[in-house]
Tab-separated table of C-alpha atoms in Angstrom:
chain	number	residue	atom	x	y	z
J	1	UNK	CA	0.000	0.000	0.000
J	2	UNK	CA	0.970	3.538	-0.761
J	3	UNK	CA	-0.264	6.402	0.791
J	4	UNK	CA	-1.386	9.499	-0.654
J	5	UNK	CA	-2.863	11.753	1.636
J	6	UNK	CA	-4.570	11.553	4.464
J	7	UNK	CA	-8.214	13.273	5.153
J	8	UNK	CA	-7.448	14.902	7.912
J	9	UNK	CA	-8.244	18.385	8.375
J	10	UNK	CA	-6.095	20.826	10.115
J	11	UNK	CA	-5.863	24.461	11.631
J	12	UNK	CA	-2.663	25.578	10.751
J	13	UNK	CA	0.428	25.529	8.020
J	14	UNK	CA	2.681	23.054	8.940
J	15	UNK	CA	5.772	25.529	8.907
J	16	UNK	CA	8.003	23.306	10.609
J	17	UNK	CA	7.056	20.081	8.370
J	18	UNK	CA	7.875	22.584	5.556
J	19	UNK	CA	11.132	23.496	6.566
J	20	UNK	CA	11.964	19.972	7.714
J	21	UNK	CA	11.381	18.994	3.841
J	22	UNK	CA	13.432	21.940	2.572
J	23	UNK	CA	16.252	21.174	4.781
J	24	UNK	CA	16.445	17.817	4.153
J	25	UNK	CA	16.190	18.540	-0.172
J	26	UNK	CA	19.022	21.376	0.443
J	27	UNK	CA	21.398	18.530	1.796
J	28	UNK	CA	20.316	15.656	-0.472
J	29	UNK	CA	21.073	18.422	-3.650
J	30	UNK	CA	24.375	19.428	-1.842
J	31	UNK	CA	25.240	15.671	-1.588
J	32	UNK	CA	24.752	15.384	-5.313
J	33	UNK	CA	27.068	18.028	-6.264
J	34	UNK	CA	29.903	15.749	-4.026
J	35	UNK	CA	32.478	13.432	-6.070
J	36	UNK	CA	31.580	9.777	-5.625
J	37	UNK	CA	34.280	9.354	-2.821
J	38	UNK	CA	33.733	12.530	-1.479
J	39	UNK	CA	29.922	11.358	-1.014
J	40	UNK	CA	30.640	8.548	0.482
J	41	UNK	CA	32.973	10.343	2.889
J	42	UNK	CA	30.197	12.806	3.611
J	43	UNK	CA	28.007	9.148	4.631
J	44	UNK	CA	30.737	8.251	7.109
J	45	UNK	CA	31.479	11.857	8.491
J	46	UNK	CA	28.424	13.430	9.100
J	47	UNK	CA	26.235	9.527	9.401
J	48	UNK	CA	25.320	8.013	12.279
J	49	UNK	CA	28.277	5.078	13.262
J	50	UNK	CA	27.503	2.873	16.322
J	51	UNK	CA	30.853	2.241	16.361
J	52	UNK	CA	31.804	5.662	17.311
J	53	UNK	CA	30.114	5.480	20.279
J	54	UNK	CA	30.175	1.839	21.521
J	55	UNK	CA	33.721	1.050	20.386
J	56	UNK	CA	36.205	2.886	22.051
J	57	UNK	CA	39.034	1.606	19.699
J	58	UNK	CA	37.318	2.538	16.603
J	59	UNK	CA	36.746	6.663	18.351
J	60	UNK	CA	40.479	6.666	18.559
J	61	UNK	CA	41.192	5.129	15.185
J	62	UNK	CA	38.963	7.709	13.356
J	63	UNK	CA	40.264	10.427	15.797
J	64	UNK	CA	37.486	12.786	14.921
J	65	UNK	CA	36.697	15.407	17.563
J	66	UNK	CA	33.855	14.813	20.294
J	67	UNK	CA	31.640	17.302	19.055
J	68	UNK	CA	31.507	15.941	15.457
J	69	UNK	CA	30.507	12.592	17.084
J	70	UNK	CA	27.613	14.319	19.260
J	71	UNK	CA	26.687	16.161	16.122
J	72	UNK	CA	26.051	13.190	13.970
J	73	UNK	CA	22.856	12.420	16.191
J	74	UNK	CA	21.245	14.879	14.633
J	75	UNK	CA	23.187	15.194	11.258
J	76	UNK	CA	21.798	11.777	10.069
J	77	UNK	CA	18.376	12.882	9.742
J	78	UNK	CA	19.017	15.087	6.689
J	79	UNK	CA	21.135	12.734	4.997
J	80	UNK	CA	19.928	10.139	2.424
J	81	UNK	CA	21.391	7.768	0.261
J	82	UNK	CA	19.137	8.344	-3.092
J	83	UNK	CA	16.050	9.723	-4.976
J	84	UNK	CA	13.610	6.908	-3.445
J	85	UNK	CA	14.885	7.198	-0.306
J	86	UNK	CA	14.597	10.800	0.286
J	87	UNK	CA	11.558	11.115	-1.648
J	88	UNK	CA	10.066	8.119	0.223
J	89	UNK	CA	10.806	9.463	3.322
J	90	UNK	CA	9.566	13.290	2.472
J	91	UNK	CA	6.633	12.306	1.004
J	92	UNK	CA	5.503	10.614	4.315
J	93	UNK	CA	6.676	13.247	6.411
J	94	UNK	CA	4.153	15.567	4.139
J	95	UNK	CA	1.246	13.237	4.639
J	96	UNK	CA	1.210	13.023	8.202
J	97	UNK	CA	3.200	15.320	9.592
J	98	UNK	CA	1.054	18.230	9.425
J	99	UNK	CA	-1.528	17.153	11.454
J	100	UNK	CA	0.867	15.832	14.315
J	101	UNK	CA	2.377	19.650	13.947
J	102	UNK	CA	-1.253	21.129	14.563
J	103	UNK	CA	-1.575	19.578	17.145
J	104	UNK	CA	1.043	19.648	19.244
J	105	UNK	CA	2.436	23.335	18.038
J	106	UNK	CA	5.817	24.122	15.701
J	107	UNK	CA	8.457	24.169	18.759
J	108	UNK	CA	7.160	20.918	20.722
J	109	UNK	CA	6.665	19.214	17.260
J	110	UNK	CA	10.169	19.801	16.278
J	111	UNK	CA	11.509	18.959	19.976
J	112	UNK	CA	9.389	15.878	19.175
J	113	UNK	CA	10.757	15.175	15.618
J	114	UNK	CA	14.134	15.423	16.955
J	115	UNK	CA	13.857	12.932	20.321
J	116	UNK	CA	12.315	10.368	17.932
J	117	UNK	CA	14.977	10.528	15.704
J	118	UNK	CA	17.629	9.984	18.512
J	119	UNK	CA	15.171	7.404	20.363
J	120	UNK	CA	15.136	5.186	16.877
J	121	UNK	CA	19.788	5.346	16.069
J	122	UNK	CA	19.437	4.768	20.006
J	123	UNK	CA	17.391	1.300	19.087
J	124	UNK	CA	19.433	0.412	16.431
J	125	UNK	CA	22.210	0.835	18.586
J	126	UNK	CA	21.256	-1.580	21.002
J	127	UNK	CA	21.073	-4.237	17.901
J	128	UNK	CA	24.018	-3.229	16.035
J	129	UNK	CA	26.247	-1.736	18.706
J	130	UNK	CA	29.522	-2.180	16.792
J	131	UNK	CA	28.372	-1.852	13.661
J	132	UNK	CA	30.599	0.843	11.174
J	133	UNK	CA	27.837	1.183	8.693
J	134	UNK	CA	26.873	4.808	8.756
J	135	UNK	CA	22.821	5.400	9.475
J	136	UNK	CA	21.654	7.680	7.311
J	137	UNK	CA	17.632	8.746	7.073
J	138	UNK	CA	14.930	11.051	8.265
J	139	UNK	CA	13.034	7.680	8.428
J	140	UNK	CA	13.569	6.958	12.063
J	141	UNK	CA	12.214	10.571	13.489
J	142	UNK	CA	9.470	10.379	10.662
J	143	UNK	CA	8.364	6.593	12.011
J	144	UNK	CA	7.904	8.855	15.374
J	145	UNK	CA	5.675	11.036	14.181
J	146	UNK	CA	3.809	7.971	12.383
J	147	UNK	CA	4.115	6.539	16.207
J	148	UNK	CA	2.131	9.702	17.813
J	149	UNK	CA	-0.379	10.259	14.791
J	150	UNK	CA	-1.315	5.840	15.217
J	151	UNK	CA	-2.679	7.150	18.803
J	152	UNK	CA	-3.603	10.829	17.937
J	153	UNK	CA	-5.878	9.877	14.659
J	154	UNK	CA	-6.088	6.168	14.457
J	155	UNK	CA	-9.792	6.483	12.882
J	156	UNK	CA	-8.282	9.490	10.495
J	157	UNK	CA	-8.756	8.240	6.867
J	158	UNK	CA	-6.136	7.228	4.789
J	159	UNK	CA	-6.133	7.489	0.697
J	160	UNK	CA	-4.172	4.311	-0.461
J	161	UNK	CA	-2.945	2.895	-3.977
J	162	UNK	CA	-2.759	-0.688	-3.886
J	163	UNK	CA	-0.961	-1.662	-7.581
J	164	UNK	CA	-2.383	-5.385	-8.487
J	165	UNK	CA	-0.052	-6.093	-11.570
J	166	UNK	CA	-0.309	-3.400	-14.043
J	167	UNK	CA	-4.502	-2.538	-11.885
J	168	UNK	CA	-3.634	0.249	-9.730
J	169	UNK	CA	-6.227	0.336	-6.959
J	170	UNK	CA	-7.780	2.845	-4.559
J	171	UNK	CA	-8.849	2.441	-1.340
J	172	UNK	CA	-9.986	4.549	2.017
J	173	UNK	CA	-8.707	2.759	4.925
J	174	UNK	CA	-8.389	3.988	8.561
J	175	UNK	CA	-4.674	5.276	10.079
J	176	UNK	CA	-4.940	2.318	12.530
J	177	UNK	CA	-4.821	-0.285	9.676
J	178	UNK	CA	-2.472	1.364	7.354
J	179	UNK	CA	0.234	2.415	10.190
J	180	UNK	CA	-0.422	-1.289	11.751
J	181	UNK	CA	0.744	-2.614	8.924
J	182	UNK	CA	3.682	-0.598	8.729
J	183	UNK	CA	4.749	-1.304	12.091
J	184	UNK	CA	4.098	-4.839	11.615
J	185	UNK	CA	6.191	-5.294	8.238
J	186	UNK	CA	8.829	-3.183	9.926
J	187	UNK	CA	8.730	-5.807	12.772
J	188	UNK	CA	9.107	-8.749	10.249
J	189	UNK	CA	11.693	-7.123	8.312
J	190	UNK	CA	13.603	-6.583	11.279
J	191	UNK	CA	13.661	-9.983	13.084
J	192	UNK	CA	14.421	-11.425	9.607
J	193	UNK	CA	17.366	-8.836	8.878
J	194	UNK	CA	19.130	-11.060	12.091
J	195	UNK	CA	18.456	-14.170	10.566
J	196	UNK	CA	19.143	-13.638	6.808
J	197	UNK	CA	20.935	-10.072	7.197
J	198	UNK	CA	22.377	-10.441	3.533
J	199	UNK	CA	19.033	-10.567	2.586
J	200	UNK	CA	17.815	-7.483	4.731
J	201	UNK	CA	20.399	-5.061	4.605
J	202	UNK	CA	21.307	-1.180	3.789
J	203	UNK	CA	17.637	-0.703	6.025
J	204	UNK	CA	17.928	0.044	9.749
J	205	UNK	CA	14.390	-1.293	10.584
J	206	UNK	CA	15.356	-1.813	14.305
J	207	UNK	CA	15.588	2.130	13.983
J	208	UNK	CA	12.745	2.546	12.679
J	209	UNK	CA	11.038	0.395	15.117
J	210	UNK	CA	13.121	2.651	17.790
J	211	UNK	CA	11.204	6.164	16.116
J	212	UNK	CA	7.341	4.345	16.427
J	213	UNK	CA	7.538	2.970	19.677
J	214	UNK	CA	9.322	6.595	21.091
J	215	UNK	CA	6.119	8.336	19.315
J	216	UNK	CA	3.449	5.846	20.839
J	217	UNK	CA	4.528	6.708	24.594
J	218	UNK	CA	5.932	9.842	24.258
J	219	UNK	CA	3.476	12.281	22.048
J	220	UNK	CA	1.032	12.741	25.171
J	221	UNK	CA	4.395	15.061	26.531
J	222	UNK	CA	4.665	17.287	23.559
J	223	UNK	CA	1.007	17.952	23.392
J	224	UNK	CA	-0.066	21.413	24.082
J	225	UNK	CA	-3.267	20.210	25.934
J	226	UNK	CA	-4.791	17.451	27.465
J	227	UNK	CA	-5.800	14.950	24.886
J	228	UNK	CA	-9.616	13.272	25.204
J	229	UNK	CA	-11.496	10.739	23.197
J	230	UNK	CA	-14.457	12.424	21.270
J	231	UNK	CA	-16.986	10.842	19.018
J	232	UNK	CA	-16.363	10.629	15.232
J	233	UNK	CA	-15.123	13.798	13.919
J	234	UNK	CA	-15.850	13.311	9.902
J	235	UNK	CA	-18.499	11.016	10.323
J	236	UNK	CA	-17.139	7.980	8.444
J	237	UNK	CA	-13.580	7.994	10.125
J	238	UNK	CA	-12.026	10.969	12.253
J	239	UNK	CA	-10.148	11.471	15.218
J	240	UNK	CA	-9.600	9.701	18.424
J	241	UNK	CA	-7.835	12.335	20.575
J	242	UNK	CA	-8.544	15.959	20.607
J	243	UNK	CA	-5.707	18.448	22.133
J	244	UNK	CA	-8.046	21.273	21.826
J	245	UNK	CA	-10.929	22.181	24.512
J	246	UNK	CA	-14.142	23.198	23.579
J	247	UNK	CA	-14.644	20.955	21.330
């Protein structure tokens, strides 16, 4: 299934989202205008390593100075390896991060966006503690904000393609469904990427495992007000929890 746009009203423009996108197309067009080497030296420099942080040998091998390793926890988000996977990645981030900005305002939503990326290199970590593979991805702080908008708009309506063959197919299915299913092949992906991990690789889905599960427990925080259950909002499929009073 691929999404392609939610129907899901909201109050105001998404600035942050916005500038989240632009950032992240700035760097990806900079990265293009790098040599092949010097690309793949950008991946290793400004990436997120395990190693650098679990593997004291490798820290003073590189010899790279501490701030440049803090740094990369948040330089990773804005760095992608190709078209798909920055366009895959934006183009989610566009469909439901709007709403998760409206509701929990630009500064806590980017506070947010940031945590969940550091709670999903922070999983992938745990699996892959000495890997030297550089993470790379706005995927695992975007699978956070798919994490707070499961719980903040599960009955929100999602506008799917389903491509049977050469049939592509429309459907309306709920947010609950679609980001179930998400989780759940992210799940599978990931216990099979330990069994068969030639199979699996160049994805960390432990990260992005890391992002959803930070957004499911965490989003109540960042909300500007207390959120409530409330019947059906658009009268087919709406939202569960509503930060705003009054209504």
């Amino acid at each position: 299934m691929i999404p392609l746009q939610d129907i899901n009203p909201r109050r105001n423009p998404p600035v942050v989202t916005w500038l989240l996108i632009l950032a992240n197309i700035l760097v990806f067009l900079y990265e293009l205008s790098l040599p092949e080497k010097a690309r793949e030296a950008f991946f290793h420099t400004w990436g997120f390593v395990p190693a650098r942080f679990f593997d004291d040998y490798f820290s003073v091998l590189v010899g790279e100075p501490s701030w440049q390793k803090y740094a990369t926890l948040f330089t990773h988000m804005f760095i992608h390896g190709g078209w798909l996977h920055l366009i895959g990645n934006l183009w989610t981030l566009w469909i439901f991060g709007d709403n998760v900005e409206d509701r929990m305002g630009p500064l806590r939503y980017l506070i947010f966006y940031f945590t969940c990326g550091l709670a999903a290199v922070f999983m992938h970590s745990l699996v892959y503690a000495g890997s030297v593979v550089p993470v790379v991805g706005a995927s695992g702080a975007i699978s956070g904000v798919l994490g707070a908008y499961f719980l903040m708009f599960p009955l929100a309506r999602i506008l799917v393609l389903v491509p049977i063959i050469f049939v592509p197919l429309f459907f309306e299915v709920p947010a609950f469904l679609y980001l179930g299913l998400w989780f759940l092949m992210q799940f599978y992906n990931g216990l099979f990427s330990l069994v068969l991990p030639d199979s699996f690789s160049g994805v960390a889905w432990f990260a992005h495992l890391g992002g959803f599960a930070f957004g499911l427990v965490a989003f109540k925080i960042f909300c500007r007000r207390r959120c409530r259950y409330h019947p059906d909002e658009y009268f087919l499929f709406g939202s569960f929890f509503d930060i705003d009073k009054g209504r």
